[in-house]
XYZ file of C-alpha atoms in Angstrom:
469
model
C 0.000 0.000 0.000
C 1.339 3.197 -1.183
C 2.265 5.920 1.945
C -0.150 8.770 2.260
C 1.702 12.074 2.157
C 0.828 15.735 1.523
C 3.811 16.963 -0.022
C 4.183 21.421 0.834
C 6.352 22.714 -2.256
C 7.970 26.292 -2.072
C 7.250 27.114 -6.072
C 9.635 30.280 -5.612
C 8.785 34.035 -5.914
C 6.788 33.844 -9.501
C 9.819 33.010 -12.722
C 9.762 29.287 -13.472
C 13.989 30.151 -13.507
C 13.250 29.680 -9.996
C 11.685 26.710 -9.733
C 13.523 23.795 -8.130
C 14.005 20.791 -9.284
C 12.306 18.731 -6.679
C 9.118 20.998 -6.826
C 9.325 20.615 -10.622
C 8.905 16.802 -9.686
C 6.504 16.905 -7.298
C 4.416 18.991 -9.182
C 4.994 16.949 -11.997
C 3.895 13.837 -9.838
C 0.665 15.291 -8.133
C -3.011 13.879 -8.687
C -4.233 17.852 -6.873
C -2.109 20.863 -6.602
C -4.244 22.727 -3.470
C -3.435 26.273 -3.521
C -4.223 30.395 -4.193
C -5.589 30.887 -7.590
C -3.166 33.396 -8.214
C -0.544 30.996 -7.582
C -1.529 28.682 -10.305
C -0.401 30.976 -13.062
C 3.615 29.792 -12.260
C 3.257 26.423 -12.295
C 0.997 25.207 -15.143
C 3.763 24.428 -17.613
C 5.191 21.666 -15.003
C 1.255 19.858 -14.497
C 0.470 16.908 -16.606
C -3.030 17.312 -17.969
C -4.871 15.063 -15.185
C -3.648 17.611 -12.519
C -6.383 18.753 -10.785
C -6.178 22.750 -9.235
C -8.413 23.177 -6.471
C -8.297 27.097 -5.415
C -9.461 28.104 -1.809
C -8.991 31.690 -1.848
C -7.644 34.050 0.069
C -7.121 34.143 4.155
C -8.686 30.192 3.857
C -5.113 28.427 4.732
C -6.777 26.532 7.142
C -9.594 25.183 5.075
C -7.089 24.276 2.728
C -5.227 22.585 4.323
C -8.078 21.009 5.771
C -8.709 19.772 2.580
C -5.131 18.478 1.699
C -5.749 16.352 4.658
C -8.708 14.443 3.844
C -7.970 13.826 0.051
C -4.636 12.564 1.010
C -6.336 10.538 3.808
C -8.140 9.256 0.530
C -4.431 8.412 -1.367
C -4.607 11.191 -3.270
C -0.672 12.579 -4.178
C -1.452 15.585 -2.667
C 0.896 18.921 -3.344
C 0.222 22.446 -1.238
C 1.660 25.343 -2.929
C 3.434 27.948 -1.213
C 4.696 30.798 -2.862
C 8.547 31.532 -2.246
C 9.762 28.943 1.059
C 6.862 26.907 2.262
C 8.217 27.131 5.307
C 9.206 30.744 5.684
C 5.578 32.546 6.086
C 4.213 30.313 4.116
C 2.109 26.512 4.338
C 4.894 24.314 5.829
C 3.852 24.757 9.716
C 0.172 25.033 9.149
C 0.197 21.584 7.410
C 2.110 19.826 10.363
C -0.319 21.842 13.230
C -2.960 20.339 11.682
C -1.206 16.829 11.386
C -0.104 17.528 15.164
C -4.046 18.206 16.138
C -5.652 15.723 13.827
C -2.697 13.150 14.927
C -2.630 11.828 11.152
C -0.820 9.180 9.645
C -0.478 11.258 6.571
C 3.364 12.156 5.941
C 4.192 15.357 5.728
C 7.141 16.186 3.159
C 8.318 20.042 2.634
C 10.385 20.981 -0.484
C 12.173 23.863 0.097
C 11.833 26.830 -2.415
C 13.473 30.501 -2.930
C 12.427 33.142 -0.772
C 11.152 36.506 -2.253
C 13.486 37.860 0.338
C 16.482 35.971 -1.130
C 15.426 36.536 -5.246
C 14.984 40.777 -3.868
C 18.480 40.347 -2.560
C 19.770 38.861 -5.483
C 18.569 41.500 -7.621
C 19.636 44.510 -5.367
C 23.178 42.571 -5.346
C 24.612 41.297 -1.751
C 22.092 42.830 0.786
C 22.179 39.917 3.198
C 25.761 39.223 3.358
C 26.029 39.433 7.131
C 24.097 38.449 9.876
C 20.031 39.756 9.032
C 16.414 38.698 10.235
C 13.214 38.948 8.754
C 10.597 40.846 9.973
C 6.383 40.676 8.689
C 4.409 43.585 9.457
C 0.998 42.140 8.908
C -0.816 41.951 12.175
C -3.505 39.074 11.073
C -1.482 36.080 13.431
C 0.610 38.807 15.366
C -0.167 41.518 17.759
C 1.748 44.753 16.813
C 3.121 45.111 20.236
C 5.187 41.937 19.042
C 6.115 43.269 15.860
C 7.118 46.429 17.484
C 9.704 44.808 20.021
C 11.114 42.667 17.015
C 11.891 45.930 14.765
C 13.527 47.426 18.060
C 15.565 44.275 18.341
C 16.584 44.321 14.931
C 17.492 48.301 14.821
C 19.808 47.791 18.323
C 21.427 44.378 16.859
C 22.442 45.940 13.918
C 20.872 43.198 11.642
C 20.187 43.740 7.892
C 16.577 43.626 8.075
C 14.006 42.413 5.231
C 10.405 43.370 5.535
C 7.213 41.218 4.129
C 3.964 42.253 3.852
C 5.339 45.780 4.473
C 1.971 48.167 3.503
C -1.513 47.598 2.249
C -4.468 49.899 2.074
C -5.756 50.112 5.952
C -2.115 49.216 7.107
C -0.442 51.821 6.200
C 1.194 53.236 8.830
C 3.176 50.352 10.226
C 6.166 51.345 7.636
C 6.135 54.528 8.805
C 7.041 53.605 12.025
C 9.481 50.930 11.468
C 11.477 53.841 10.117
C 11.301 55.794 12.886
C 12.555 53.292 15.316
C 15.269 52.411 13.546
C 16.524 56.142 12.802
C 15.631 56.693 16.572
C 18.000 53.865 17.521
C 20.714 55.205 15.680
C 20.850 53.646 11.878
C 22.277 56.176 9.628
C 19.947 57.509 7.441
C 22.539 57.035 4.923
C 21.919 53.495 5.562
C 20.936 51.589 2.208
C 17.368 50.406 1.321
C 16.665 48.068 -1.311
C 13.285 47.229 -2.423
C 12.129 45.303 -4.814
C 8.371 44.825 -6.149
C 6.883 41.412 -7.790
C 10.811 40.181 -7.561
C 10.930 37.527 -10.432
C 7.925 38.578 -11.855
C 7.658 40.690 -15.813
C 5.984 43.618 -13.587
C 9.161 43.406 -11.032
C 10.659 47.215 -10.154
C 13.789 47.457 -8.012
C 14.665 50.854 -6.589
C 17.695 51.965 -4.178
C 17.917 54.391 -2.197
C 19.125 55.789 1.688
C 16.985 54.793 4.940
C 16.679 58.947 5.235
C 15.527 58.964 1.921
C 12.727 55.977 2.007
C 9.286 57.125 0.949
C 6.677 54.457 2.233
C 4.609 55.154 0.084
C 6.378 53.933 -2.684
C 5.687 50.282 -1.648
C 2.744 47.307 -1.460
C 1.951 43.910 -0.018
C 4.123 42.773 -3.478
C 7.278 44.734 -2.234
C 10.457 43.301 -0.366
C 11.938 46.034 1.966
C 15.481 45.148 2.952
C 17.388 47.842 5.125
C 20.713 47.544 5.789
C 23.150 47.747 8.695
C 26.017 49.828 9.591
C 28.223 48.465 7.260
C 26.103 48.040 4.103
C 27.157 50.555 1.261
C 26.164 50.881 -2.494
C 28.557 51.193 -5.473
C 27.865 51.109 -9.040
C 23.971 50.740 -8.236
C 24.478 48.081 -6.023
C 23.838 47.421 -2.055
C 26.340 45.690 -0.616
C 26.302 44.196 2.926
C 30.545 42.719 3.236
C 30.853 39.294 4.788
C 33.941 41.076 6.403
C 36.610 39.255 4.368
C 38.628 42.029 4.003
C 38.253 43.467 7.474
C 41.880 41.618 8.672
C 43.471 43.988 6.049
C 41.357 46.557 7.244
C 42.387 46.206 10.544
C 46.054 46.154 10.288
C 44.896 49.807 8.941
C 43.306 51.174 11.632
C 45.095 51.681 14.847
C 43.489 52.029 18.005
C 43.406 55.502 18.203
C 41.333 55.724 15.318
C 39.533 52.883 16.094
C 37.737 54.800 19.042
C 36.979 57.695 17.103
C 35.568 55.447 14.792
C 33.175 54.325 17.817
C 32.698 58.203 18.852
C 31.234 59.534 15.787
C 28.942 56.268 15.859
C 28.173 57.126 19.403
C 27.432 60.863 18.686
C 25.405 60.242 15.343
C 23.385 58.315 17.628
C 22.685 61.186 19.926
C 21.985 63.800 17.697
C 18.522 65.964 18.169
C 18.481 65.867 13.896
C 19.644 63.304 12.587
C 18.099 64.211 9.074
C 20.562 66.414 7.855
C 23.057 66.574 4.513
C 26.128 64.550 5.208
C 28.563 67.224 4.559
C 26.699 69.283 7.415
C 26.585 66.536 9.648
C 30.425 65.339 8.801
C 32.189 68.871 10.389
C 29.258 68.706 12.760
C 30.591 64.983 14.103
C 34.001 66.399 14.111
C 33.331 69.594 16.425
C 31.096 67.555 18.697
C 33.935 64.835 19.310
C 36.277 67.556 20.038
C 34.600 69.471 22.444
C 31.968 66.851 23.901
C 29.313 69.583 23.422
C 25.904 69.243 21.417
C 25.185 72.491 21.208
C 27.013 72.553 18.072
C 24.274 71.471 16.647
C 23.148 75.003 17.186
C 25.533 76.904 16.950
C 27.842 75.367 13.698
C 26.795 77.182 10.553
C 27.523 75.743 7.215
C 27.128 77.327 4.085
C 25.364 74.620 1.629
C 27.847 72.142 0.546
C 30.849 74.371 2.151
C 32.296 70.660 2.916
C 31.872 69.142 -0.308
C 32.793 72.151 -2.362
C 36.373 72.830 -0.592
C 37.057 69.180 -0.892
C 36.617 68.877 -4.558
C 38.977 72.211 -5.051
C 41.633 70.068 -2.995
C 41.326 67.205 -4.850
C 41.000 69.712 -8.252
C 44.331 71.288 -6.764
C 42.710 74.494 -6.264
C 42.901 74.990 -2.835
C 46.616 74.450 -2.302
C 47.154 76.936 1.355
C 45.883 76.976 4.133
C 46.509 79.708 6.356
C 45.516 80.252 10.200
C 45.602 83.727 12.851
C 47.544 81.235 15.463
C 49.946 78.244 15.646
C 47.881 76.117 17.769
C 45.398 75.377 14.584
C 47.871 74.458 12.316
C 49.509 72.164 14.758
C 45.858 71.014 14.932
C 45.129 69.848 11.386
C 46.532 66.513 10.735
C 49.703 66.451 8.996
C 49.412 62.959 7.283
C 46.471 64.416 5.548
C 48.161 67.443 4.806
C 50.794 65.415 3.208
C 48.810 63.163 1.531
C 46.830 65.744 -0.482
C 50.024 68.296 -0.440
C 48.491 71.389 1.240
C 50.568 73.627 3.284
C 49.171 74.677 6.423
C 50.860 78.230 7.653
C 50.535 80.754 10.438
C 52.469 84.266 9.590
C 53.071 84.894 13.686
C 56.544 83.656 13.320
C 57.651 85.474 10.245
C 59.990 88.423 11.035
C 58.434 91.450 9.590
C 55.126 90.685 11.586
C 56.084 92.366 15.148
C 57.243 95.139 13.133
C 54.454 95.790 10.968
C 52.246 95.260 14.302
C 54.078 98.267 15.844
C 54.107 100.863 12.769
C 50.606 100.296 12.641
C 49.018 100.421 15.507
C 47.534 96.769 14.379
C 47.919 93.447 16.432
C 50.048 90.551 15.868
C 47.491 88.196 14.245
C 45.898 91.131 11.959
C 49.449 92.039 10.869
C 49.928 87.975 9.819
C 47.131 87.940 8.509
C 47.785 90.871 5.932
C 51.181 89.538 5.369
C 49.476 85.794 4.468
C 47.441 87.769 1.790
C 49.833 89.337 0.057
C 51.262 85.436 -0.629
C 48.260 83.394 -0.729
C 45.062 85.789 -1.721
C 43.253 82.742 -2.296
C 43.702 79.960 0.537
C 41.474 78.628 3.011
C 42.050 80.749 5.709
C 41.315 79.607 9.168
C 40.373 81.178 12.774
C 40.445 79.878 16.062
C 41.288 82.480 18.475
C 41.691 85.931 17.492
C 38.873 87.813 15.890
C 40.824 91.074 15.011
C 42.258 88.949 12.210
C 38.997 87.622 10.999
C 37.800 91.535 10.720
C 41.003 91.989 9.276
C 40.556 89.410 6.423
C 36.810 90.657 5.959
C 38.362 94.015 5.137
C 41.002 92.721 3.060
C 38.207 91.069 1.028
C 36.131 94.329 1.122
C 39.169 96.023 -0.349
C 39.484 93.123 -3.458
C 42.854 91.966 -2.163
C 41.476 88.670 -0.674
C 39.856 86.116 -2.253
C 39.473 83.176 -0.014
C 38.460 79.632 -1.627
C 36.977 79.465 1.764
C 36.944 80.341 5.581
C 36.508 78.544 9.038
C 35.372 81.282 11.543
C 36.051 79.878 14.870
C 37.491 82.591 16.695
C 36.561 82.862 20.874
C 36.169 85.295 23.493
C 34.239 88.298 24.641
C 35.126 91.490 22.493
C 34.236 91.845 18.800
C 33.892 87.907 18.438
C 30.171 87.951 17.466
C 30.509 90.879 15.553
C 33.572 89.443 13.437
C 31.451 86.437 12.152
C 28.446 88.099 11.478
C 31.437 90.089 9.044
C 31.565 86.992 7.426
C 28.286 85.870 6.277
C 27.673 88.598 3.617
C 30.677 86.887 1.341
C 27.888 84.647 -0.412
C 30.374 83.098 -2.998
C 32.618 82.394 -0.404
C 32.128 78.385 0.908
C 31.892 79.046 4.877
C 31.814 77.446 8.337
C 31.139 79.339 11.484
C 30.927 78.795 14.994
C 28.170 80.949 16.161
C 28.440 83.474 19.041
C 31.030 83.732 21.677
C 32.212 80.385 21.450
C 35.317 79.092 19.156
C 38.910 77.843 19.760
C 42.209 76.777 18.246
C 40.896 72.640 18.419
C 37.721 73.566 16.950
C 38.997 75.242 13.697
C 41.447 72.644 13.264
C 39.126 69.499 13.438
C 37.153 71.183 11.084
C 39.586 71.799 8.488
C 40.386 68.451 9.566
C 36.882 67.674 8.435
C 37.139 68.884 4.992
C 40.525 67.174 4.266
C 38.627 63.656 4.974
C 35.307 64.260 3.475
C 35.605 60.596 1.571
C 35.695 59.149 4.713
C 32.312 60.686 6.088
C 29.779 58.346 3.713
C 31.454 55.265 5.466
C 31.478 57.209 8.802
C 35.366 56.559 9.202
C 37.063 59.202 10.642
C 40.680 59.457 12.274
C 42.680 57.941 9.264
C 45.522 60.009 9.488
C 46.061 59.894 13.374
């Protein structure tokens, strides 16, 4: 007597490409295929014509299963279709509940198929190539206040995440607040998101884009969501989660001391107020924060729009070749391995000769008198200020007067007289790139880690500063 078995096949996420060959077989094989209607579509070409297709519609699992049961119990070669894994979401437990509470004799065989979270990731490119989880948002079997602690869970572990069932009509806010969590918990929202609608299907759509970015609205119940984690990148329209193969050469690259500023800008990104913000505002932001252990930068550090960006492509473009600074303590500040890697000189005129001199004749301090000195040679470097705002007024003149003409400025001058005053000097240049340290407050380490900021900009997407300590 032949064994009575229900056999659950995974039939993949919808191309026939994706198909195995053991579900080919079994489908092959079957006397009824039990299943949703819409399902049917993928496997026709693999039925022989005396397959019989016996549709129970939507949100019936349990009737259909109910069904597989007691045609099998008949010895019927019965097959339950499942689309992507059986087993993940899908048919595979319901059929061996129902064995457990009818206690059947019917054997229970599961065929394993591709995932619609594996064929998304395939398309996208290597998503899921570190640890990840996978997280449903329908609340039909599970309360929300489940599905909420999950998410949490998966934004503190650090997990690439992929999302099923991740909007429909009346659930549409669920998304919405996945997000939130997981920016609230500290994921970049620089963080790539993949997502990928009817994956494997002719109406499939793939779109990638940043976790800040993400528009829920953009998805269905036929979308796979997959967010990244820390590590996860994109290059040449790609999203890339490494397996960490090339972290031991990686790590014979970064020393400790850069290793824990690597963990301090994490740390601080995590604790920002807004964490929505453009990456080369947030990059010199990291920087002065980590140097002074004070968020009220976040207030109080002005950027002009892509300030960062812009002075960093005239380095690389060789067009910003000086830097100059009021006092010695900034340029002992800014990082001479980058310095020498990008071959910039960083100067301070307080030193040269003729500066107590010229100080004297004119009535004019020490760091103005440098300052007018550094102009006559270099009209056109960054120039830098972390203590003395005479010089910054001096410079603004000098620029007044059409003997300046700065590729930039960092105005981080401190103290109690004329400070205020000198920056808001500044802000009228509006074709000069800018960064200023609001009010009274300022300082020698402050200017420097922001120029410091500028000469590692192509670190900040991969939020790894401190490569030239």
């Amino acid at each position: 007597m032949s064994t009575k078995r229900i056999t659950v096949v995974g039939i993949g996420p919808g191309s026939s490409e994706d198909i195995t060959p053991a579900a080919m077989n079994a489908l092959k094989e079957a006397d009824i295929i039990i299943g949703y209607k819409y399902y049917f579509q993928f496997i026709n070409p693999f039925l022989s014509q005396q397959t019989e297709c016996i549709d129970t519609g939507m949100k019936r699992e349990k009737d259909r299963v109910q069904q597989a049961f007691e045609l099998a119990e008949q010895g019927k070669k019965i097959v339950v279709i499942s689309s992507g894994d059986a087993g993940i979401y899908g048919m595979t437990p319901l059929v061996y509940e129902m064995k457990r509470e009818r206690n059947s004799e019917v054997e229970v065989v599961s065929y394993p198929g591709i995932s619609a979270f594996q064929k998304a990731a395939s398309i996208l490119g290597a998503p899921i190539g570190h640890d990840f989880c996978i997280i449903s948002l329908s609340d039909l079997m599970t309360p929300w206040k489940i599905i909420e602690k999950r998410i949490l869970a998966a934004s503190i572990g650090d997990f690439v995440t992929a999302v099923y069932n991740p909007k429909s009509n009346e659930r549409y806010w669920q998304l919405y607040r996945l997000k939130e969590i997981f920016l609230s918990e500290g994921r970049s929202e620089n963080t790539p998101v993949g997502y990928v609608r009817q994956a494997g299907r002719k109406e499939q759509t793939t779109t990638i884009t940043t976790l800040g970015k993400f528009n829920p609205e953009e998805v269905d119940m036929f979308t796979i969501v997959i967010i990244g984690n820390s590590q996860s990148y994109t290059w040449n329209n790609r999203f890339i989660t490494p397996r960490g193969y090339y972290r031991e050469d990686q790590n014979k690259e970064i020393k400790i001391g850069q290793s824990i500023m690597i963990n301090s800008f994490r740390t601080i990104e995590k604790e920002l107020k807004n964490k929505d913000i453009p990456l080369d505002r947030k990059w010199p932001l990291l920087h002065a924060i980590h140097t002074t252990a004070d968020f009220n930068m976040e207030d109080i550090l002005y950027t002009d729009k892509h300030a960062v960006e812009i002075l960093y492509n005239k380095i690389i473009n060789r067009e910003l070749k000086y830097i100059i600074s009021d006092v010695n303590m900034v340029v002992s500040g800014i990082r001479k391995g980058a310095l020498s890697r990008l071959n910039i000189q960083a100067l301070c005129y307080l030193d040269d000769s003729r500066v107590a001199d010229m100080a004297q004749n004119e009535n004019i301090t020490r760091t103005q008198a440098g300052i007018r000195l550094a102009v006559t040679d270099h009209p056109d470097a960054l120039f830098v200020f972390g203590n003395a705002p005479t010089a910054l007024i001096e410079l603004c003149h000098l620029i007044r007067k059409r003997k300046a003409c700065p590729v930039g400025i960092i105005a981080a001058p401190v103290g109690f007289v004329h400070v205020k005053e000198s920056k808001y000097m500044v802000k009228p240049f509006t074709e000069i790139p800018k960064i200023i340290i609001e009010g009274r407050k300022g300082g020698s380490n402050l200017a420097a880690t922001l120029v410091n900021s500028i000469l590692t900009f192509n670190d900040a997407e991969a939020l790894l500063p401190g490569r030239d300590l």
